[in-house]
CSV table of C-alpha atoms in Angstrom, one decimal:
chain,number,residue,atom,x,y,z
A,1,MET,CA,61.7,137.9,125.0
A,2,ARG,CA,59.0,136.3,122.8
A,3,LYS,CA,57.7,139.7,121.7
A,4,GLY,CA,61.2,140.7,120.7
A,5,PHE,CA,61.6,137.6,118.7
A,6,PHE,CA,58.3,138.2,116.8
A,7,PHE,CA,59.3,141.8,116.2
A,8,THR,CA,62.6,140.8,114.8
A,9,LEU,CA,60.9,138.2,112.6
A,10,LEU,CA,58.4,140.8,111.4
A,11,VAL,CA,61.2,143.2,110.5
A,12,PHE,CA,63.0,140.5,108.6
A,13,ILE,CA,59.9,139.5,106.7
A,14,LEU,CA,59.2,143.1,105.8
A,15,PHE,CA,62.8,143.7,104.7
A,16,LEU,CA,62.6,140.5,102.6
A,17,LEU,CA,59.4,141.7,101.0
A,18,VAL,CA,60.9,145.1,100.2
A,19,LEU,CA,64.0,143.4,98.8
A,20,ILE,CA,61.9,141.1,96.6
A,21,SER,CA,59.8,144.0,95.4
A,22,VAL,CA,62.9,146.1,94.5
A,23,THR,CA,64.5,143.2,92.7
A,24,ALA,CA,61.3,142.4,90.8
A,25,TRP,CA,60.9,146.1,89.8
A,26,SER,CA,64.5,146.3,88.7
A,27,ARG,CA,64.1,143.2,86.5
A,28,ILE,CA,60.9,144.6,85.0
A,29,ARG,CA,62.6,147.9,84.4
A,30,GLU,CA,65.5,146.1,82.7
A,31,SER,CA,63.2,144.0,80.6
A,32,GLN,CA,61.3,147.1,79.5
A,33,GLU,CA,64.5,148.9,78.6
A,34,GLU,CA,65.7,145.9,76.7
A,35,GLN,CA,62.4,145.7,74.8
A,36,VAL,CA,62.8,149.4,73.8
A,37,VAL,CA,66.3,148.8,72.6
A,38,VAL,CA,65.2,145.7,70.6
A,39,SER,CA,62.3,147.7,69.1
A,40,MET,CA,64.6,150.5,68.1
A,41,ARG,CA,67.1,148.1,66.5
A,42,ILE,CA,64.4,146.3,64.6
A,43,ASN,CA,63.1,149.6,63.2
A,44,LYS,CA,66.6,150.6,62.2
A,45,MET,CA,67.2,147.3,60.6
A,46,ASN,CA,63.9,147.5,58.6
A,47,GLU,CA,64.8,151.0,57.4
A,48,PHE,CA,68.2,149.8,56.4
A,49,ALA,CA,66.7,146.8,54.5
A,50,GLU,CA,64.3,149.1,52.6
A,51,MET,CA,67.1,151.4,51.7
A,52,ILE,CA,69.1,148.5,50.3
A,53,LYS,CA,66.1,147.3,48.2
A,54,GLU,CA,65.5,150.8,46.7
A,55,ASP,CA,69.2,151.3,46.0
A,56,ALA,CA,69.6,147.8,44.4
A,57,GLU,CA,67.2,148.7,41.6
A,58,ARG,CA,69.0,152.0,40.9
A,59,THR,CA,72.4,150.3,41.0
A,60,THR,CA,71.2,147.5,38.6
A,61,LEU,CA,70.0,150.2,36.2
A,62,LEU,CA,73.4,151.9,36.2
A,63,SER,CA,75.6,148.8,36.1
A,64,GLY,CA,73.3,147.2,33.5
A,65,ALA,CA,73.4,150.2,31.2
A,66,ASN,CA,77.2,150.4,31.5
A,67,ALA,CA,77.5,146.6,30.9
A,68,LEU,CA,75.4,146.8,27.7
A,69,ARG,CA,77.4,149.8,26.4
A,70,THR,CA,80.7,148.1,27.3
A,71,ALA,CA,79.6,144.8,25.7
A,72,ALA,CA,78.7,146.7,22.5
A,73,ALA,CA,82.1,148.3,22.4
A,74,TYR,CA,83.7,144.9,23.1
A,75,VAL,CA,81.9,143.3,20.2
A,76,ALA,CA,82.6,146.1,17.8
A,77,TYR,CA,86.3,146.3,18.5
A,78,ASN,CA,87.2,142.7,19.1
A,79,ASN,CA,87.0,140.0,16.5
A,80,GLU,CA,87.3,137.3,19.1
A,81,SER,CA,84.3,138.5,21.1
A,82,LYS,CA,82.6,135.7,23.1
A,83,PHE,CA,79.3,137.3,22.3
A,84,LEU,CA,79.6,136.2,18.7
A,85,ASN,CA,80.0,132.5,19.5
A,86,ASN,CA,78.1,132.0,22.7
A,87,ALA,CA,74.4,132.8,23.1
A,88,ASP,CA,74.5,132.3,26.9
A,89,CYS,CA,77.1,135.1,27.0
A,90,PHE,CA,74.6,137.8,26.1
A,91,GLN,CA,71.6,136.1,27.8
A,92,LYS,CA,73.2,136.1,31.2
A,93,ASP,CA,76.8,135.1,31.8
A,94,CYS,CA,78.9,137.8,30.2
A,95,ILE,CA,76.5,140.7,30.9
A,96,TYR,CA,76.2,139.8,34.6
A,97,GLU,CA,79.9,139.2,34.9
A,98,LEU,CA,80.5,142.7,33.5
A,99,MET,CA,77.8,144.1,35.9
A,100,TYR,CA,79.3,142.3,38.9
A,101,ASN,CA,83.0,142.3,38.4
A,102,ALA,CA,83.9,144.4,35.3
A,103,THR,CA,85.3,141.3,33.6
A,104,ILE,CA,84.5,138.9,30.8
A,105,GLY,CA,85.6,135.3,31.1
A,106,GLY,CA,87.7,136.4,34.1
A,107,GLU,CA,89.6,138.9,31.9
A,108,GLU,CA,89.9,142.5,33.1
A,109,ASN,CA,90.7,144.0,29.7
A,110,TYR,CA,90.7,143.3,25.9
A,111,THR,CA,92.7,144.4,22.9
A,112,LYS,CA,91.1,146.3,20.1
A,113,MET,CA,91.8,145.4,16.5
A,114,ASP,CA,94.1,148.4,16.3
A,115,GLY,CA,96.2,146.9,19.1
A,116,ASN,CA,95.1,149.3,21.9
A,117,ASN,CA,94.4,147.8,25.2
A,118,VAL,CA,91.1,148.6,27.0
A,119,SER,CA,90.2,147.8,30.6
A,120,PHE,CA,86.6,147.0,31.5
A,121,SER,CA,87.1,149.2,34.6
A,122,ASP,CA,87.9,152.3,32.6
A,123,SER,CA,85.7,155.3,33.3
A,124,ASP,CA,84.2,155.1,29.8
A,125,GLN,CA,83.5,151.4,30.3
A,126,MET,CA,82.1,150.0,33.6
A,127,GLY,CA,84.0,152.4,35.8
A,128,ASN,CA,83.1,151.9,39.5
A,129,PHE,CA,79.4,151.1,38.7
A,130,THR,CA,79.7,147.3,39.5
A,131,LEU,CA,77.4,145.2,41.7
A,132,LYS,CA,80.5,144.0,43.6
A,133,ASN,CA,81.4,147.6,44.5
A,134,TRP,CA,77.9,148.1,45.6
A,135,ASP,CA,77.8,145.0,47.7
A,136,GLU,CA,81.0,146.0,49.5
A,137,ARG,CA,79.6,149.5,50.1
A,138,ILE,CA,76.4,148.0,51.6
A,139,VAL,CA,78.4,145.7,53.9
A,140,LYS,CA,80.5,148.6,55.1
A,141,LEU,CA,77.3,150.7,55.8
A,142,GLY,CA,75.8,147.8,57.7
A,143,ASP,CA,79.0,147.4,59.7
A,144,LYS,CA,78.8,151.1,60.7
A,145,ALA,CA,75.2,150.6,61.8
A,146,GLY,CA,76.1,147.5,63.8
A,147,PHE,CA,74.7,144.9,61.4
A,148,ASN,CA,76.3,141.9,59.6
A,149,VAL,CA,75.1,141.9,56.0
A,150,THR,CA,75.4,139.1,53.4
A,151,ILE,CA,74.1,139.5,49.8
A,152,TYR,CA,73.5,136.8,47.3
A,153,ARG,CA,71.8,136.7,43.8
A,154,ASP,CA,70.4,133.9,41.7
A,155,ASN,CA,68.1,133.4,38.7
A,156,ILE,CA,69.9,136.1,36.7
A,157,GLY,CA,68.3,136.8,33.4
A,158,VAL,CA,69.1,139.3,30.5
A,159,TYR,CA,66.7,139.4,27.6
A,160,GLN,CA,65.5,141.8,25.0
A,161,SER,CA,61.7,142.1,25.3
A,162,ASP,CA,61.3,144.5,22.4
A,163,PRO,CA,63.6,146.2,19.8
A,164,TRP,CA,64.0,149.3,22.1
A,165,SER,CA,64.9,147.9,25.5
A,166,VAL,CA,66.6,145.1,27.5
A,167,LYS,CA,65.4,143.7,30.7
A,168,ILE,CA,67.7,142.5,33.5
A,169,GLY,CA,66.5,140.7,36.5
A,170,TYR,CA,67.6,138.5,39.4
A,171,ASN,CA,66.6,137.4,42.9
A,172,LEU,CA,68.3,139.5,45.6
A,173,TYR,CA,68.8,137.7,48.9
A,174,LEU,CA,69.6,139.7,52.0
A,175,ASN,CA,70.6,138.3,55.4
A,176,ILE,CA,70.9,141.0,58.1
A,177,THR,CA,71.8,140.2,61.7
A,178,ASP,CA,72.4,142.6,64.6
A,179,LYS,CA,75.9,142.3,66.0
A,180,ALA,CA,74.8,142.9,69.6
A,181,LEU,CA,71.4,141.3,69.7
A,182,ASP,CA,71.1,137.7,68.4
A,183,SER,CA,67.4,137.9,68.5
A,184,VAL,CA,67.3,140.7,65.9
A,185,PHE,CA,67.7,139.5,62.3
A,186,ARG,CA,65.8,139.4,59.0
A,187,ARG,CA,66.1,137.4,55.7
A,188,ASP,CA,64.6,138.9,52.6
A,189,LEU,CA,64.1,137.7,49.0
A,190,THR,CA,63.5,140.6,46.6
A,191,PRO,CA,63.0,140.2,42.9
A,192,ILE,CA,64.8,142.9,41.0
A,193,LEU,CA,63.8,143.7,37.4
A,194,VAL,CA,64.8,146.7,35.4
A,195,THR,CA,64.2,147.9,31.9
A,196,ILE,CA,67.1,149.6,30.1
A,197,PRO,CA,66.3,151.6,26.9
A,198,LEU,CA,68.6,151.0,24.0
A,199,THR,CA,69.7,154.5,23.2
A,200,ASN,CA,72.7,155.9,21.4
A,201,TYR,CA,74.4,156.2,24.8
A,202,THR,CA,73.8,152.5,25.5
A,203,TYR,CA,75.4,151.4,22.3
A,204,GLY,CA,77.7,154.3,21.8
A,205,GLY,CA,80.8,152.2,22.3
């Protein structure tokens, strides 16, 4: 009777040890798999962030060049141009507004001296090359990749460093979070500075 009891107890203990071992192994396995997933998501997020930074400079060049050309046409064909009466308009406000939203003072178009109406979004003006369109495209790309993306800019500056070029710069803030993994996120501050040559195209009107 006593031998049977000890045998049963031994079997129970062995079973318990096996169960604990299997449970521990399963948890270790799950933890390892989770670490692999987290590592993959971090790598993907880092690649996505680097792509954004590289594309931000290219987009700033395109939207900046179009904004300068559009502003030149606006000044040439509009006697009430804000550029003629407001130094801040050229130095930052109006140029950046054109770059971001294809507007000046909230207006989407202006009237030439001959009475013709011109939209800042026309293909020969800003077209689709605005920072706002770029922001929306980046957010959509992030959404498809499983990321939430927010974009913010400050310290915008536009200045002519020499007679042949204009520099446009700002601080680009990126906040990227993983939709599925709260522990995976990154916040970046990237200074963007581009130099746009003043060519016949830039001031072609």
